[in-house]
C-alpha positions as MATLAB code, in Angstrom:
seq = 'MSIVTTQPSDGLSRRGLLTAAGAAAVGLGVLPGQAVADEVTAYDAIVIGGGFAGATAARELRARGRRPLILEARDRIGGRTWTDTFQGKRIERGGTWVHWSQPHVWAEMMRYGLPIVEDPGPDRVILSTDAGPRSFPPAEAFGRIGELLNRVFEGSSALFERPFDPLFREAEVRAIDGLSLRGRLDQLRLPPQDEGWINGFTASYAGGTNARGAYTQMAKWWALAGGTNSAWGTATGHYRVEPGTGALVQAILADSGAQVRLRTPVTSVVDNGRQVVVTTRSGERFTAPIAVVALPVNVWKTISFSPALPAAHAAATREGIGVPNGTKIWLHVRGDIGRVYAQPAEGNPIGSLIPFASLGDGQLFVAFSFHDTFDGTDLRQVRDAVQALEPKADVVSIKAQNWSKDEFSLGAAAYMQPGQLTRLHEALQRPSGRVAFATADIALGWNGYIDGAIESGVRAARSLG';
ca = [
    -116.365   58.658   -3.338;
    -114.059   55.732   -2.098;
    -113.912   52.150   -2.509;
    -112.093   49.634   -0.473;
    -111.053   46.567   -1.314;
    -111.081   44.495    2.261;
    -108.201   42.605    2.106;
    -107.200   38.307    3.227;
    -104.825   38.344    6.018;
    -102.166   37.343    3.220;
    -102.297   40.670    2.013;
    -104.419   42.087   -0.457;
    -104.814   39.191   -3.828;
    -104.680   39.742   -7.403;
    -108.269   39.830   -7.452;
    -108.626   42.727   -5.457;
    -105.928   44.415   -7.049;
    -108.067   44.019  -10.260;
    -110.923   45.073   -8.573;
    -108.948   48.248   -7.450;
    -107.670   48.938  -10.955;
    -111.220   48.383  -12.130;
    -112.660   51.126  -10.222;
    -109.693   53.528  -10.695;
    -110.772   52.777  -14.649;
    -114.055   54.395  -14.095;
    -112.718   57.416  -12.095;
    -113.657   56.179   -8.648;
    -111.261   56.995   -5.301;
    -109.444   53.840   -4.611;
    -108.270   53.166   -0.925;
    -106.037   50.402    0.385;
    -108.016   48.533    2.864;
    -107.960   45.820    5.784;
    -110.316   44.312    7.705;
    -109.348   44.009   11.277;
    -111.642   41.709   13.615;
    -113.002   43.466   16.709;
    -112.444   47.239   15.507;
    -115.615   49.118   15.391;
    -116.163   51.875   12.924;
    -119.068   54.640   13.518;
    -120.579   56.124   10.310;
    -124.130   58.619    9.935;
    -126.067   55.743    8.084;
    -124.960   52.014    7.019;
    -126.189   50.543    3.720;
    -125.681   46.887    3.182;
    -125.494   46.063   -0.416;
    -123.939   47.813   -3.322;
    -126.838   47.519   -6.552;
    -129.163   49.530   -7.705;
    -131.078   49.899   -4.544;
    -128.219   49.863   -2.455;
    -125.949   52.955   -4.263;
    -129.958   54.978   -4.683;
    -130.866   54.862   -0.948;
    -126.735   56.280   -0.221;
    -127.947   58.672   -2.389;
    -130.998   59.805   -0.976;
    -129.320   59.938    2.496;
    -126.635   61.697    1.296;
    -128.968   64.436   -0.009;
    -130.436   64.483    3.486;
    -127.065   65.547    4.845;
    -125.775   61.536    6.267;
    -122.587   60.214    5.430;
    -123.205   56.605    3.928;
    -120.777   53.332    4.498;
    -121.737   51.112    1.421;
    -120.931   47.285    2.713;
    -121.369   44.930   -0.864;
    -120.281   41.482   -0.494;
    -119.003   41.275   -4.129;
    -116.163   42.145   -5.559;
    -117.677   44.525   -7.849;
    -120.562   46.939   -7.143;
    -123.926   46.154   -9.404;
    -125.947   43.746   -7.290;
    -128.157   41.460  -10.108;
    -126.759   43.743  -12.656;
    -123.424   42.964  -14.355;
    -121.940   44.749  -17.460;
    -119.177   42.716  -19.097;
    -117.640   41.699  -21.773;
    -117.897   38.306  -24.048;
    -116.619   37.534  -27.718;
    -115.754   41.307  -28.169;
    -119.232   42.911  -27.098;
    -120.700   44.510  -24.276;
    -123.297   42.372  -22.377;
    -125.079   42.191  -19.525;
    -125.458   39.294  -17.585;
    -128.032   40.455  -14.914;
    -130.552   43.234  -15.392;
    -131.115   44.552  -18.533;
    -133.608   46.715  -20.097;
    -135.176   50.425  -19.423;
    -138.156   52.106  -20.883;
    -139.946   55.174  -20.189;
    -143.038   53.684  -18.394;
    -140.774   52.771  -15.433;
    -140.240   56.322  -14.506;
    -137.123   56.071  -11.301;
    -134.569   54.387  -13.803;
    -135.664   56.773  -16.617;
    -135.609   59.561  -14.213;
    -132.060   58.011  -13.649;
    -131.173   57.989  -17.469;
    -132.355   61.866  -18.297;
    -130.230   62.911  -14.867;
    -127.215   61.335  -16.239;
    -127.450   61.740  -19.909;
    -127.601   57.886  -20.797;
    -128.369   57.091  -24.051;
    -130.379   53.923  -24.457;
    -129.752   51.310  -27.842;
    -133.009   49.189  -29.484;
    -132.226   45.637  -29.734;
    -133.932   44.739  -33.433;
    -135.852   41.687  -33.448;
    -136.216   38.441  -35.542;
    -136.491   37.717  -38.777;
    -137.985   33.958  -37.689;
    -139.513   32.599  -34.510;
    -139.499   29.244  -32.869;
    -142.289   28.085  -30.959;
    -143.633   24.180  -30.006;
    -145.910   22.436  -31.978;
    -147.187   18.122  -31.724;
    -144.571   17.641  -34.246;
    -142.219   19.718  -32.508;
    -139.983   23.013  -32.939;
    -141.262   24.480  -35.891;
    -140.578   27.826  -37.083;
    -142.783   30.698  -37.997;
    -142.455   34.047  -39.467;
    -142.607   37.092  -36.425;
    -146.128   38.684  -37.632;
    -147.917   35.227  -37.476;
    -145.967   34.460  -34.125;
    -146.052   37.460  -32.088;
    -149.502   38.116  -33.342;
    -150.700   35.074  -32.005;
    -149.103   35.046  -28.826;
    -150.296   38.995  -28.555;
    -154.006   37.724  -28.901;
    -153.250   35.833  -25.966;
    -151.896   37.509  -23.696;
    -154.226   39.636  -23.923;
    -157.150   37.228  -23.041;
    -155.102   36.115  -20.098;
    -154.588   39.808  -18.777;
    -158.273   40.997  -19.719;
    -159.237   43.179  -16.833;
    -155.466   43.770  -15.555;
    -155.857   47.460  -15.896;
    -159.019   47.751  -14.295;
    -157.757   45.278  -11.391;
    -154.417   47.699  -11.092;
    -155.700   50.926  -11.167;
    -152.966   52.241   -9.666;
    -149.863   50.091  -10.443;
    -147.599   51.956   -8.313;
    -150.342   51.060   -5.550;
    -150.642   48.002   -5.966;
    -153.463   47.371   -3.019;
    -155.461   50.479   -4.107;
    -158.428   47.766   -5.087;
    -157.193   45.723   -1.924;
    -160.994   43.528   -2.082;
    -160.601   43.031   -5.682;
    -156.703   42.018   -6.179;
    -156.849   39.835   -2.236;
    -160.089   37.511   -3.720;
    -157.624   37.052   -7.322;
    -154.294   36.796   -5.287;
    -154.292   33.328   -4.796;
    -154.749   32.407   -8.453;
    -151.404   31.315  -10.177;
    -150.820   31.765  -13.177;
    -151.273   28.165  -14.182;
    -155.058   28.754  -12.732;
    -155.338   31.139  -15.228;
    -154.310   28.903  -18.036;
    -156.728   26.514  -17.228;
    -159.698   28.708  -17.039;
    -159.224   29.776  -20.652;
    -159.397   25.927  -21.385;
    -156.707   26.668  -24.434;
    -155.978   24.641  -27.670;
    -153.242   22.647  -27.306;
    -151.045   25.205  -29.785;
    -152.176   27.709  -28.422;
    -151.280   26.330  -24.598;
    -147.966   25.248  -25.846;
    -147.072   29.152  -26.855;
    -148.377   30.704  -23.860;
    -147.285   28.605  -21.304;
    -143.445   28.513  -21.955;
    -143.476   32.615  -22.131;
    -145.165   33.207  -19.190;
    -143.255   30.516  -16.945;
    -140.314   32.315  -18.294;
    -141.115   34.986  -15.653;
    -142.133   33.028  -13.105;
    -139.276   31.115  -12.950;
    -139.675   28.315  -15.090;
    -143.231   26.962  -13.883;
    -146.420   28.657  -13.878;
    -147.971   26.691  -11.078;
    -145.163   28.823   -9.140;
    -145.999   32.663  -10.360;
    -148.818   34.294   -9.078;
    -151.329   35.550  -11.549;
    -151.137   39.494   -9.709;
    -147.334   39.685  -10.289;
    -147.602   39.664  -13.983;
    -150.980   41.132  -14.152;
    -149.386   44.315  -12.554;
    -146.541   44.255  -14.762;
    -149.314   44.133  -17.571;
    -151.033   47.513  -16.263;
    -147.536   49.289  -15.491;
    -146.845   48.528  -19.523;
    -150.162   49.706  -20.239;
    -152.228   47.234  -20.730;
    -151.833   45.545  -24.113;
    -148.911   43.226  -25.823;
    -147.526   45.618  -27.707;
    -146.816   48.251  -24.869;
    -145.463   45.198  -23.319;
    -143.088   43.803  -25.743;
    -141.595   47.607  -25.750;
    -141.720   48.006  -22.052;
    -139.640   44.890  -20.820;
    -137.394   43.743  -23.709;
    -136.463   46.159  -26.115;
    -134.020   49.087  -24.699;
    -131.050   48.825  -23.016;
    -128.521   51.460  -21.224;
    -126.278   52.277  -24.018;
    -122.615   52.236  -22.593;
    -123.708   49.384  -19.617;
    -125.968   49.096  -16.303;
    -122.787   49.363  -14.605;
    -122.343   53.075  -15.961;
    -125.595   54.226  -14.321;
    -124.861   52.233  -11.181;
    -121.298   53.812  -10.945;
    -123.343   57.511  -11.788;
    -125.697   56.863   -8.589;
    -122.710   55.860   -6.503;
    -120.107   58.741   -7.532;
    -123.406   61.130   -6.130;
    -123.667   59.504   -2.993;
    -120.875   60.369   -2.111;
    -120.001   56.976   -0.428;
    -117.062   54.837    0.805;
    -117.558   51.521   -0.754;
    -116.064   48.643    0.851;
    -115.800   45.856   -1.639;
    -115.811   41.994   -0.860;
    -117.351   42.529    2.509;
    -120.471   40.657    3.319;
    -122.648   41.031    6.347;
    -123.638   38.461    8.949;
    -124.713   40.236   11.580;
    -127.605   43.255   12.134;
    -127.812   44.559   15.911;
    -130.123   47.390   16.216;
    -130.087   48.263   20.289;
    -132.384   51.017   19.910;
    -129.909   53.218   20.124;
    -127.824   52.621   16.833;
    -127.049   49.841   14.689;
    -124.014   47.996   15.019;
    -123.188   45.755   12.016;
    -120.312   42.617   11.704;
    -118.895   41.264    8.405;
    -117.516   38.231    7.666;
    -114.200   39.175    9.060;
    -115.333   39.796   12.725;
    -115.062   43.546   11.639;
    -118.010   45.953   13.189;
    -119.465   49.354   12.116;
    -122.336   51.649   13.641;
    -124.917   54.371   12.865;
    -127.904   55.805   13.924;
    -129.314   54.126   11.122;
    -129.434   51.076    8.065;
    -130.612   50.606    5.408;
    -130.382   46.474    3.934;
    -130.356   46.713    0.486;
    -130.232   43.084   -0.446;
    -132.550   40.649   -2.318;
    -135.122   38.930   -0.271;
    -133.804   35.771   -0.522;
    -130.725   36.654    1.084;
    -132.148   37.577    4.423;
    -131.924   34.508    6.257;
    -128.172   34.277    6.012;
    -127.865   36.927    8.124;
    -128.475   36.698   12.375;
    -131.227   39.818   12.864;
    -131.598   41.378   16.720;
    -134.267   41.713   17.098;
    -135.124   38.545   14.769;
    -136.844   39.640   11.210;
    -140.500   41.186   11.758;
    -142.845   37.894   10.442;
    -143.714   39.641    7.270;
    -140.107   39.382    6.543;
    -138.976   36.065    7.820;
    -141.595   34.694    6.153;
    -140.962   35.968    2.316;
    -137.014   35.595    2.864;
    -137.954   31.775    4.053;
    -140.338   31.608    1.180;
    -138.549   33.502   -1.213;
    -139.414   35.834   -4.148;
    -136.338   35.633   -6.275;
    -137.087   33.255   -8.695;
    -135.212   29.884   -7.626;
    -133.560   28.502  -10.508;
    -132.496   31.419  -12.672;
    -129.795   31.269  -15.121;
    -128.809   33.592  -17.887;
    -126.205   32.342  -20.826;
    -124.630   34.421  -22.999;
    -123.711   32.244  -26.264;
    -121.228   32.444  -29.451;
    -123.465   30.354  -31.950;
    -122.532   29.460  -35.689;
    -124.956   28.389  -38.534;
    -126.861   29.589  -41.304;
    -129.562   30.371  -38.736;
    -130.657   33.881  -38.991;
    -131.791   36.163  -36.200;
    -133.716   33.385  -34.672;
    -136.064   33.854  -31.544;
    -136.895   30.504  -29.742;
    -140.376   30.396  -26.750;
    -140.455   26.510  -26.253;
    -143.594   25.489  -24.282;
    -142.652   25.450  -20.322;
    -140.267   22.652  -19.311;
    -138.092   22.803  -21.616;
    -134.681   23.834  -20.687;
    -134.435   27.200  -22.660;
    -136.848   29.060  -21.668;
    -136.029   31.372  -24.110;
    -133.401   31.854  -26.998;
    -132.986   36.075  -28.294;
    -130.705   36.692  -30.731;
    -127.779   40.018  -29.709;
    -125.133   40.422  -32.251;
    -123.602   40.122  -34.919;
    -119.827   38.011  -34.858;
    -117.250   37.996  -37.707;
    -117.815   34.234  -37.310;
    -120.959   33.922  -36.263;
    -123.600   35.168  -34.105;
    -124.252   36.370  -30.191;
    -127.669   35.201  -28.969;
    -128.605   35.350  -25.292;
    -130.886   32.409  -23.225;
    -132.519   32.025  -20.124;
    -132.895   28.866  -18.109;
    -134.840   28.304  -15.226;
    -135.019   24.399  -15.494;
    -134.356   22.716  -12.210;
    -131.478   19.818  -13.406;
    -130.550   21.556  -16.439;
    -126.698   23.258  -15.747;
    -127.002   26.232  -18.169;
    -123.202   26.912  -17.394;
    -122.179   23.757  -19.062;
    -121.201   24.030  -22.574;
    -122.334   20.489  -23.795;
    -125.594   20.519  -22.207;
    -126.909   23.647  -23.183;
    -125.345   23.106  -27.046;
    -128.181   19.746  -26.793;
    -130.924   22.203  -25.622;
    -129.739   24.643  -28.085;
    -129.809   21.905  -31.308;
    -133.021   20.177  -29.932;
    -134.599   24.065  -30.972;
    -132.509   24.645  -33.961;
    -130.188   21.355  -35.600;
    -128.188   23.661  -37.954;
    -126.922   25.964  -34.380;
    -123.130   25.307  -33.396;
    -122.702   26.701  -30.247;
    -119.157   27.214  -29.918;
    -118.643   28.816  -26.626;
    -120.727   30.134  -23.553;
    -120.407   32.650  -20.569;
    -123.117   31.929  -18.693;
    -124.402   33.284  -14.640;
    -126.482   30.926  -12.218;
    -127.801   33.641  -10.224;
    -129.566   30.838   -8.019;
    -126.121   29.570   -7.274;
    -124.721   32.780   -6.180;
    -124.754   33.084   -2.405;
    -125.092   36.849   -2.444;
    -128.401   36.385   -4.761;
    -129.669   32.712   -4.001;
    -132.116   33.504   -7.065;
    -132.940   35.282  -10.062;
    -135.235   38.342  -10.605;
    -138.184   38.467   -8.134;
    -141.719   37.089   -9.204;
    -143.977   36.918   -6.200;
    -145.752   33.087   -5.616;
    -149.891   33.403   -4.886;
    -150.772   35.180   -2.142;
    -147.667   37.105   -1.817;
    -148.621   40.204   -2.281;
    -152.137   41.107   -0.116;
    -150.087   38.692    2.627;
    -146.389   40.339    2.433;
    -146.223   43.639   -0.011;
    -147.564   46.215    2.627;
    -145.559   44.739    5.907;
    -142.508   44.347    3.938;
    -142.686   48.405    2.664;
    -141.711   49.248    6.834;
    -138.847   49.622    8.796;
    -137.762   47.362   11.728;
    -136.522   50.182   14.403;
    -133.580   52.097   12.904;
    -133.606   49.107    9.708;
    -135.395   49.844    6.696;
    -135.117   47.228    3.899;
    -134.124   47.917    0.158;
    -134.767   45.746   -3.158;
    -136.430   45.485   -6.317;
    -138.065   42.352   -5.147;
    -140.676   44.141   -2.563;
    -140.704   47.279   -4.762;
    -144.186   49.076   -4.816;
    -144.333   49.001   -9.258;
    -141.780   47.438  -11.329;
    -140.682   44.969   -8.381;
    -137.797   42.736  -10.342;
    -136.897   45.130  -12.814;
    -134.196   48.240  -12.426;
    -136.796   50.746  -12.230;
    -138.190   48.953   -8.504;
    -134.586   48.316   -7.404;
    -134.101   52.699   -7.473;
    -138.343   52.994   -6.341;
    -136.918   50.562   -3.081;
    -133.524   52.808   -2.282;
    -135.233   55.691   -2.723;
    -138.649   54.894   -0.284;
    -136.093   53.236    2.440;
    -133.795   55.872    2.759;
    -136.946   58.081    3.132;
    -138.271   56.136    6.041;
    -135.523   56.194    8.089;
    -135.821   60.198    8.279;
];
């Protein structure tokens, strides 16, 4: 595999040099690159996007005898996963957790011999009460939340009898697909404290508000995980790739043999019936018999497609599947607060606060925010929000990634809205002429997870023959 970094007109920037140096450090060949307007270069296949979906699609195309080109808009690979460092610790600024119930990512872990690491649990849990945030023993807090979740998703395993074929029981799924998480919680008529304990949990997946999120989305995940709260907890937030998600996507890319061009945003995709012509922001053009668009659904609308996107694809990118407000925040916290986990009620600026590691002068936490007016990149706002949950917490520094304001994601992880599964899902799996679409957002199974990105990449490449 070779990596080309596209230069600005005044020569290779310092950032481009650092990108090339970083690629060389992980053992990837690096070539100097210069974008030239009106130049046309032909390949066997083009993959737009260098995240897990794109990397997997490229490897699958290579296995089918094609020489793929990957065009990646960012100055790094990984898409909505991003292994970085903070306070001397390896962190993930995007997608993180894996599990053996996620078959596609687990197969890749075994293939490349990458170990996992288990995140330790908290020693206390802060939840909302009528009197404000209060600490509870983990067994009591998680025990009650588990009982509530089992009620919320009762019957999910029957509804999604074959969860990797989510419309296997189409009539039953269609009958309930218009229900939001808010609607499901309203059906249960929970006491105020139970409502406060559970609505923040579900809202943190749906993008901050239960009214936005489809009940069927989380019900499908629930069935995929095993249909119980204990299975859910270990399947979705307990194990990480020990050397980082970056190590896994790099391994997949290395096997793809693809040429990777970084800092190369795409503006146009034209399928003229004989070949696909892809034009970049700098004016450079590439052609290939087939192409895979491996970008988040929310980003499709920023590209000009000819012919126009099919109706379902156009609706999906207009409505959005990636949650519209999503910031992942790493925090260096001082203060005698222990390994505290916080899960406030829906509407709080902090969706959840999770302990990660001890530091020499404090602790490292990770938080998620889905609040539309809260700036998770602002230290003062973050400090105030955390102290409203735990007054002893002194947030001294942060590293945050607002995926919603990232022009190449325009949203955080996937969570479908009511009606989208039955209205859009099947059509989103199909290619449009010589162009296929791959993204974790539209995966059959674990959409929104690394597993879904890998599944989607394989399926898209195979759909083009």
